JSON list of C-alpha atoms in Angstrom, two decimals:
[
{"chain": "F", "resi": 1, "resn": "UNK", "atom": "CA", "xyz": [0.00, 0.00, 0.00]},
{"chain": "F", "resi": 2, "resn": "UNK", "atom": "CA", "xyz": [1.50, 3.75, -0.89]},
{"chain": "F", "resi": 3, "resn": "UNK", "atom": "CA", "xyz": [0.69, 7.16, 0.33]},
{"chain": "F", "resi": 4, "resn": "UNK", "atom": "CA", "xyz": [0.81, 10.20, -2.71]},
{"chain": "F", "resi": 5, "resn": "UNK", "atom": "CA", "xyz": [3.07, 12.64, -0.98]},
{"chain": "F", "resi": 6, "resn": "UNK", "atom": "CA", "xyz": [2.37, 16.25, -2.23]},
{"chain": "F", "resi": 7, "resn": "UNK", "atom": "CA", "xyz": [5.64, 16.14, -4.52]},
{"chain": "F", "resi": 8, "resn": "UNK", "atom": "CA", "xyz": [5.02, 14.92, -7.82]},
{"chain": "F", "resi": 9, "resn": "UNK", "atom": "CA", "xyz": [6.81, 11.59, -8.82]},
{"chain": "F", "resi": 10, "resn": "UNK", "atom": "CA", "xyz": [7.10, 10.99, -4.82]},
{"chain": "F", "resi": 11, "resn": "UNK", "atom": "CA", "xyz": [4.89, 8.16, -3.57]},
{"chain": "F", "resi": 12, "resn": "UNK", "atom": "CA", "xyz": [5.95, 7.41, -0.02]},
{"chain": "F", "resi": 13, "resn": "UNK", "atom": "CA", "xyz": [5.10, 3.81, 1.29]},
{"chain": "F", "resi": 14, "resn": "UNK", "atom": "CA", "xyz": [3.78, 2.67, 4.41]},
{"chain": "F", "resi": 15, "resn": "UNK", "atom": "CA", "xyz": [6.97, 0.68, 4.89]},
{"chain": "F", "resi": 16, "resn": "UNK", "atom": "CA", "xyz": [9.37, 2.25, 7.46]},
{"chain": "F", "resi": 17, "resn": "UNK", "atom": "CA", "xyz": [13.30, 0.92, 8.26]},
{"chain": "F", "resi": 18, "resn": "UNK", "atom": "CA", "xyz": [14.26, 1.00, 11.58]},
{"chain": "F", "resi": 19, "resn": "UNK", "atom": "CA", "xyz": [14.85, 4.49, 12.55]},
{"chain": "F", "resi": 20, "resn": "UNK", "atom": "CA", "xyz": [11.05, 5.04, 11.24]},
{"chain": "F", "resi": 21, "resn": "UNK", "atom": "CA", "xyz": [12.35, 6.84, 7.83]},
{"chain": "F", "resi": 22, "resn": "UNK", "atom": "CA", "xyz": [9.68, 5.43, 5.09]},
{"chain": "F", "resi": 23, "resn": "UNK", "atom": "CA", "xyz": [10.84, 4.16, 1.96]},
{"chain": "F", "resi": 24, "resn": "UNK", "atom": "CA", "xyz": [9.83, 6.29, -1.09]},
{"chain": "F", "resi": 25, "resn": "UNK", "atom": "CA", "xyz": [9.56, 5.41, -4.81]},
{"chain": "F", "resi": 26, "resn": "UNK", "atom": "CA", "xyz": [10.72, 8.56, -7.25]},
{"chain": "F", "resi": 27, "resn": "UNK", "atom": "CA", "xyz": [9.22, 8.27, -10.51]},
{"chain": "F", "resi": 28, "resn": "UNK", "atom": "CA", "xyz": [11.78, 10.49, -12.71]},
{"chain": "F", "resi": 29, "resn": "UNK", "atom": "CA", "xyz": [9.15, 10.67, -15.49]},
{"chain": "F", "resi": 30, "resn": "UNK", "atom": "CA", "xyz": [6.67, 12.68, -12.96]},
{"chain": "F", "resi": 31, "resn": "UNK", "atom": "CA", "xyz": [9.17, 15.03, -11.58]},
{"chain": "F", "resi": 32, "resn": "UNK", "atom": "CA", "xyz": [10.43, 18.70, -12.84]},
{"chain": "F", "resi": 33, "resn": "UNK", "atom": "CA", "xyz": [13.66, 18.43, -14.22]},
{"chain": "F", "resi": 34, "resn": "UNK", "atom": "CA", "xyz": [15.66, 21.99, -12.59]},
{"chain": "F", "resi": 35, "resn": "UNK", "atom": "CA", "xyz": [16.98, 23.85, -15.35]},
{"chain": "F", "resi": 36, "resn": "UNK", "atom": "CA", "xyz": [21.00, 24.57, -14.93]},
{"chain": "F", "resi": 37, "resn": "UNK", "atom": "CA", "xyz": [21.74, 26.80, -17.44]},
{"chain": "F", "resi": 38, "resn": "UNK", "atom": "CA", "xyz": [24.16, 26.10, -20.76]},
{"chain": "F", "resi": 39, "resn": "UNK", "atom": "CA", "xyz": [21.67, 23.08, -21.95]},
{"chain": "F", "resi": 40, "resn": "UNK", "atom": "CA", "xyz": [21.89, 21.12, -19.05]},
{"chain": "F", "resi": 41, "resn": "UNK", "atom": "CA", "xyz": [18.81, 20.24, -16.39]},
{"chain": "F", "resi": 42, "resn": "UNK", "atom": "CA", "xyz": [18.24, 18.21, -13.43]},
{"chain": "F", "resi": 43, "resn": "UNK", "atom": "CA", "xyz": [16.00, 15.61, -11.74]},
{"chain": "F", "resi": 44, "resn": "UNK", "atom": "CA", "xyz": [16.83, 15.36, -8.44]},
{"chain": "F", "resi": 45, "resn": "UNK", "atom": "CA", "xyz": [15.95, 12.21, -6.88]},
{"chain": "F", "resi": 46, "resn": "UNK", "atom": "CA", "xyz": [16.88, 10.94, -3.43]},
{"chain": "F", "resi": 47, "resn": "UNK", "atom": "CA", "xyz": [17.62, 13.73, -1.13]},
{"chain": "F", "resi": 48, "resn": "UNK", "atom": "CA", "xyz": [17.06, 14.65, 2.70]},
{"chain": "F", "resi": 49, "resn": "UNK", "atom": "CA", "xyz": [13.97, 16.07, 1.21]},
{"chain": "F", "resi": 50, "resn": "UNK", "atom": "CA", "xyz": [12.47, 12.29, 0.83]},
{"chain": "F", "resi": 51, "resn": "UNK", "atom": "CA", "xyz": [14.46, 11.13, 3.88]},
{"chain": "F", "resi": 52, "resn": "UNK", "atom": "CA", "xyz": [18.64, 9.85, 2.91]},
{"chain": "F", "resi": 53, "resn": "UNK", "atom": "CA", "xyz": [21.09, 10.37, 5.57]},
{"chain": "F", "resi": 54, "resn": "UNK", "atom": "CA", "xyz": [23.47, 9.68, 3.89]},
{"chain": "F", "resi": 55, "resn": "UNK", "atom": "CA", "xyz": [24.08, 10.72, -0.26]},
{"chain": "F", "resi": 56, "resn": "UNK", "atom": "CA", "xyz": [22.41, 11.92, -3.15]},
{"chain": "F", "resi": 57, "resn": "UNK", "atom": "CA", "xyz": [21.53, 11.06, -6.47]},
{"chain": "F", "resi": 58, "resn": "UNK", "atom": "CA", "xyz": [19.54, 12.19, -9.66]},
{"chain": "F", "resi": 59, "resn": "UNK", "atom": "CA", "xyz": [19.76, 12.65, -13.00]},
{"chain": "F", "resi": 60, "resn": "UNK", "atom": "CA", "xyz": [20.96, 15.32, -15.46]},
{"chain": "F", "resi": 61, "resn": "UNK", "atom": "CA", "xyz": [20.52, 15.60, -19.19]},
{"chain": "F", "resi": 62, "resn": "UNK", "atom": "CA", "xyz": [22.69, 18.10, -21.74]},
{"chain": "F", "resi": 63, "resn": "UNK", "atom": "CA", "xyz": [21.95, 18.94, -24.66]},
{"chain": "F", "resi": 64, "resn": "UNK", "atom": "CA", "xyz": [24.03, 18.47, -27.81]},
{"chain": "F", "resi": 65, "resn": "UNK", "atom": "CA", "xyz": [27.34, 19.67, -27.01]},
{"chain": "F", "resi": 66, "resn": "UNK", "atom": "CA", "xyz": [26.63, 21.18, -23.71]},
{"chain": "F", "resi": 67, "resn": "UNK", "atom": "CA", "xyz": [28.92, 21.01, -20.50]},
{"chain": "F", "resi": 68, "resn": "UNK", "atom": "CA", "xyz": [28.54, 22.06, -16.86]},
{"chain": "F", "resi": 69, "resn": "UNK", "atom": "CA", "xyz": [31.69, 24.19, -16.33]},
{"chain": "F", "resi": 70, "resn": "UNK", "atom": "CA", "xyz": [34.75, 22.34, -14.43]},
{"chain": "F", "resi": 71, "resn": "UNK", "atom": "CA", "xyz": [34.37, 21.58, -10.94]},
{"chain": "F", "resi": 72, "resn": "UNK", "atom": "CA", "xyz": [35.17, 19.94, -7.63]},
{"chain": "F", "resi": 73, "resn": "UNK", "atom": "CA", "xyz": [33.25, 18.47, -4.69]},
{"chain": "F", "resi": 74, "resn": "UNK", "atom": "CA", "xyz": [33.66, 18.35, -1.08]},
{"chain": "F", "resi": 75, "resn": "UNK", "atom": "CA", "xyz": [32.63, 14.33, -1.50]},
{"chain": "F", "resi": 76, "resn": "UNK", "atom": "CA", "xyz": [33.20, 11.35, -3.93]},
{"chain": "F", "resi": 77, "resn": "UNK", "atom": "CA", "xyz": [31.29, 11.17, -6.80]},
{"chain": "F", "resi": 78, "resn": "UNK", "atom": "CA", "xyz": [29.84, 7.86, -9.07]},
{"chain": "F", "resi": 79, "resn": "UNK", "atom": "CA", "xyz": [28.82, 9.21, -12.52]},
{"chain": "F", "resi": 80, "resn": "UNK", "atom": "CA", "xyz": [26.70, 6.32, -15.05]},
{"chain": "F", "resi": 81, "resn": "UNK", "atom": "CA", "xyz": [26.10, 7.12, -18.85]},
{"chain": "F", "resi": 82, "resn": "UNK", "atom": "CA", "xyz": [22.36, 5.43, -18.88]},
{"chain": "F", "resi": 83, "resn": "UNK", "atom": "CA", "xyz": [22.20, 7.63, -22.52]},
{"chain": "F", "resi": 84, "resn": "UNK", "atom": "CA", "xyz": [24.30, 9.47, -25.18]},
{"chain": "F", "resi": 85, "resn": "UNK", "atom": "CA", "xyz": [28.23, 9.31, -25.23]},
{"chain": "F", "resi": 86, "resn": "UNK", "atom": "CA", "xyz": [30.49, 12.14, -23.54]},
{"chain": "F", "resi": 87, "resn": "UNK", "atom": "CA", "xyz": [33.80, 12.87, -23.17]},
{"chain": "F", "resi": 88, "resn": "UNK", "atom": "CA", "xyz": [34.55, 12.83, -19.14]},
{"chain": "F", "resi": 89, "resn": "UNK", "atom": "CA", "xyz": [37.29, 15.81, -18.15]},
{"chain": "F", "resi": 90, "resn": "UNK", "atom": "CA", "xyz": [39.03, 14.11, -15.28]},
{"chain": "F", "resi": 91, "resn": "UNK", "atom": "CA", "xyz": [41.71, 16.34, -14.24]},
{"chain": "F", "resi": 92, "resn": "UNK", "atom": "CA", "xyz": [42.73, 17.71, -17.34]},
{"chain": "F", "resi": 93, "resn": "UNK", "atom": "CA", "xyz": [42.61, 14.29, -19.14]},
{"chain": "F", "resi": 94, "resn": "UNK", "atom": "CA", "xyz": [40.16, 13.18, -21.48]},
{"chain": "F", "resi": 95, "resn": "UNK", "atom": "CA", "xyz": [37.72, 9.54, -21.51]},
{"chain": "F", "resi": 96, "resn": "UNK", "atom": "CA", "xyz": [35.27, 8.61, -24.06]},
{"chain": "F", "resi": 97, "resn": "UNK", "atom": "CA", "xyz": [32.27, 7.17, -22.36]},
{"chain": "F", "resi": 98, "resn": "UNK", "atom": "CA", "xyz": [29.01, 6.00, -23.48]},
{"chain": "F", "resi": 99, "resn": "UNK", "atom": "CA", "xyz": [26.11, 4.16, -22.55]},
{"chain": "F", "resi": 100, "resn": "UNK", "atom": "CA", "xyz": [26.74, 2.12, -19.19]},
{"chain": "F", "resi": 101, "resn": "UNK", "atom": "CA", "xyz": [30.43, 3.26, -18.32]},
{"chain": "F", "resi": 102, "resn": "UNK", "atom": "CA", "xyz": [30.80, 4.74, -14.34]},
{"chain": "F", "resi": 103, "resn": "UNK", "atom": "CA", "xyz": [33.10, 7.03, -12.77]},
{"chain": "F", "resi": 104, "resn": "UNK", "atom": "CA", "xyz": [34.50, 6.90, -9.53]},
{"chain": "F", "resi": 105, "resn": "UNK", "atom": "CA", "xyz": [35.75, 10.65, -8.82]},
{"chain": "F", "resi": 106, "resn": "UNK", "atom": "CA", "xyz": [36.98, 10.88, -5.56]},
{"chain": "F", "resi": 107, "resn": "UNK", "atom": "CA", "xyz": [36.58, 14.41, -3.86]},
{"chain": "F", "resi": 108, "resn": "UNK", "atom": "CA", "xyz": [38.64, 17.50, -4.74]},
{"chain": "F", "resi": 109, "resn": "UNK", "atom": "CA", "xyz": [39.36, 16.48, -8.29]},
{"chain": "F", "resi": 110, "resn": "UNK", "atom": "CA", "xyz": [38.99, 18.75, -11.20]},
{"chain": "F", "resi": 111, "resn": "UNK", "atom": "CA", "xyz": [36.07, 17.33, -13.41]},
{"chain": "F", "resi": 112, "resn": "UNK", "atom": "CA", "xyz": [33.12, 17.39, -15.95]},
{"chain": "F", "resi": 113, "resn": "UNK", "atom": "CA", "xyz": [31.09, 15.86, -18.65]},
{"chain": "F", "resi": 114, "resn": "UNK", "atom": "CA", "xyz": [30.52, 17.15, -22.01]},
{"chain": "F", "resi": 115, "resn": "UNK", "atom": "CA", "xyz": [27.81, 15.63, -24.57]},
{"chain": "F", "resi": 116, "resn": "UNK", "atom": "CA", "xyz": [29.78, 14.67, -27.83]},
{"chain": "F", "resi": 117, "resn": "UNK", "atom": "CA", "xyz": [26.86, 14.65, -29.73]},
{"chain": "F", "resi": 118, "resn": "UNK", "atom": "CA", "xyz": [25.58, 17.70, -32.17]},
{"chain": "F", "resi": 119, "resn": "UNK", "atom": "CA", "xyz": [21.96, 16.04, -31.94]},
{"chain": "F", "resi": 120, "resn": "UNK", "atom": "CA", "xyz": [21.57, 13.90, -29.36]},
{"chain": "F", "resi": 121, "resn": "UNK", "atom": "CA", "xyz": [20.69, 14.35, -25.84]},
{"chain": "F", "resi": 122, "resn": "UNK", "atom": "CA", "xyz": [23.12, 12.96, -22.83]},
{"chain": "F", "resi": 123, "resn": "UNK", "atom": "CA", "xyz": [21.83, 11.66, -19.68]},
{"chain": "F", "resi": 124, "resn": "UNK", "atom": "CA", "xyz": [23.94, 11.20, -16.93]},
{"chain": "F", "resi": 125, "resn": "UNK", "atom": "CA", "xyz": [22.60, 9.38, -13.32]},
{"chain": "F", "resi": 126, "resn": "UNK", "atom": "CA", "xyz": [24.70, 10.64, -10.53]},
{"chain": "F", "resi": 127, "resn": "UNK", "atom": "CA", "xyz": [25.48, 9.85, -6.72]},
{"chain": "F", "resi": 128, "resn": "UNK", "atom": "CA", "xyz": [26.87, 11.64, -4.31]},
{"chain": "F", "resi": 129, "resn": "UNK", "atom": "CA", "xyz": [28.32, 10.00, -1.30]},
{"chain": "F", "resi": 130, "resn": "UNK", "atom": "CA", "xyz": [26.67, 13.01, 1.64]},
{"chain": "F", "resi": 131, "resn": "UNK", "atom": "CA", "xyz": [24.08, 14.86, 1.83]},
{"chain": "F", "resi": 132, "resn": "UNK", "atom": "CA", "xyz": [25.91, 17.88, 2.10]},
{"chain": "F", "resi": 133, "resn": "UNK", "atom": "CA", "xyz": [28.06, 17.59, -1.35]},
{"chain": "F", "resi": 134, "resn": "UNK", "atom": "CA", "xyz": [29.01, 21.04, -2.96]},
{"chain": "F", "resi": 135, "resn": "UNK", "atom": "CA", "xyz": [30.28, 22.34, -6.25]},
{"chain": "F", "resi": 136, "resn": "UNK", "atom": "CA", "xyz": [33.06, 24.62, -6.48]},
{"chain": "F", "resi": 137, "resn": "UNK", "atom": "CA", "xyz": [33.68, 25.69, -10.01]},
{"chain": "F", "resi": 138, "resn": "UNK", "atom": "CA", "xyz": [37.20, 26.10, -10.51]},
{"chain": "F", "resi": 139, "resn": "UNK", "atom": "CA", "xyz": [37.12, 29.30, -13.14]},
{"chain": "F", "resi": 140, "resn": "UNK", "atom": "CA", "xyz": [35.19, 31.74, -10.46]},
{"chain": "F", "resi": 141, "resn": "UNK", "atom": "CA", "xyz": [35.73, 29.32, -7.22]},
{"chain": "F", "resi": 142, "resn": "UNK", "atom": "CA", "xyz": [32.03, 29.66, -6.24]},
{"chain": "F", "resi": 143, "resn": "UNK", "atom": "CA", "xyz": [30.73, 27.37, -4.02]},
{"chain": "F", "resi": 144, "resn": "UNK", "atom": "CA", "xyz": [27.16, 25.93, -4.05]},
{"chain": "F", "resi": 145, "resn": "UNK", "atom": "CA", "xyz": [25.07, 23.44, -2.08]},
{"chain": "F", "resi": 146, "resn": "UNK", "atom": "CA", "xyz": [24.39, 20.42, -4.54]},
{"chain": "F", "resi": 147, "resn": "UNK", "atom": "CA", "xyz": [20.78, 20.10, -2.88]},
{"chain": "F", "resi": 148, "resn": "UNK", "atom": "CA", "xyz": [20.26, 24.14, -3.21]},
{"chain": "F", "resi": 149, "resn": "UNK", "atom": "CA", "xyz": [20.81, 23.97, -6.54]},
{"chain": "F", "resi": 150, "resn": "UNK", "atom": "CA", "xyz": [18.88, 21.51, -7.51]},
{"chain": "F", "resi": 151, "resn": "UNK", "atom": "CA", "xyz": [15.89, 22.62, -5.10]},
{"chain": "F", "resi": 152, "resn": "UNK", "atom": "CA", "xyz": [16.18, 19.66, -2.54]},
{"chain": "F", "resi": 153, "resn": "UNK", "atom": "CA", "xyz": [17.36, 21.48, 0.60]},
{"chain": "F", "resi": 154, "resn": "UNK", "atom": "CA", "xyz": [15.46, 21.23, 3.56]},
{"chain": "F", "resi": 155, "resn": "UNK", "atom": "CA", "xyz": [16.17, 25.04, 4.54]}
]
């Protein structure tokens, strides 16, 4: 039996773990993706908003040829290619990737993704290993809450 929580693409069970948390089912079809800016957007998944303790994941899709700019984290990172091919930027080296390669990119490395294609779309699933990951980007060395920008935070 499920519950409709007032999110959309959030349907929170009647199941709870131990600590009383329920588990929740995120349908990524029924959710907003955040727009990012530079052809990228967002659809954050688990967060502290729907009850994890302890990382975060979601989903971002870029357009053809678009990039998030270089960056860093305060926290590892896994990155899947679930669609498109890319070329990964892992501290100033480049990898081809395409459809089911991962990244491991432990924290404080210079990285990003860029979509290879000049018509297809790229879709990247993402995990971050706390709650609390940031992004610095190395060009302007801004600093931003992963969960504030992608609308998650609980503040």
């Amino acid at each position: 039996m499920t519950t409709t929580d007032p999110a959309p693409g959030h349907l929170v069970t009647t199941s709870a773990g131990d600590d009383g948390r329920p588990a929740v089912v995120l349908k990524s079809g029924e959710i907003t993706p955040r727009q990012r800016g530079g052809g990228a957007r967002t659809i954050p998944l688990v967060s502290q908003q729907v009850g994890a303790k302890d990382f975060l994941n979601g989903i971002t899709m870029f357009g053809p040829g678009a990039a998030i700019p270089e960056h860093i984290h305060n926290c590892d990172e896994s990155v899947l290619i679930i669609r498109g091919s890319a070329v990964a930027h892992i501290d100033g080296v480049e990898y081809p990737v395409t459809v089911g390669d991962n990244s491991f990119i432990p924290a404080g490395i210079a990285h990003f993704f860029q979509n290879t294609s000049d018509t297809d779309e790229l879709h990247i699933f993402w995990t971050y290993a706390s709650v609390d990951a940031n992004r610095t980007i190395v060009a302007t060395g801004v600093t931003t809450r992963i969960d504030e920008e992608h609308g998650t935070n609980l503040t």
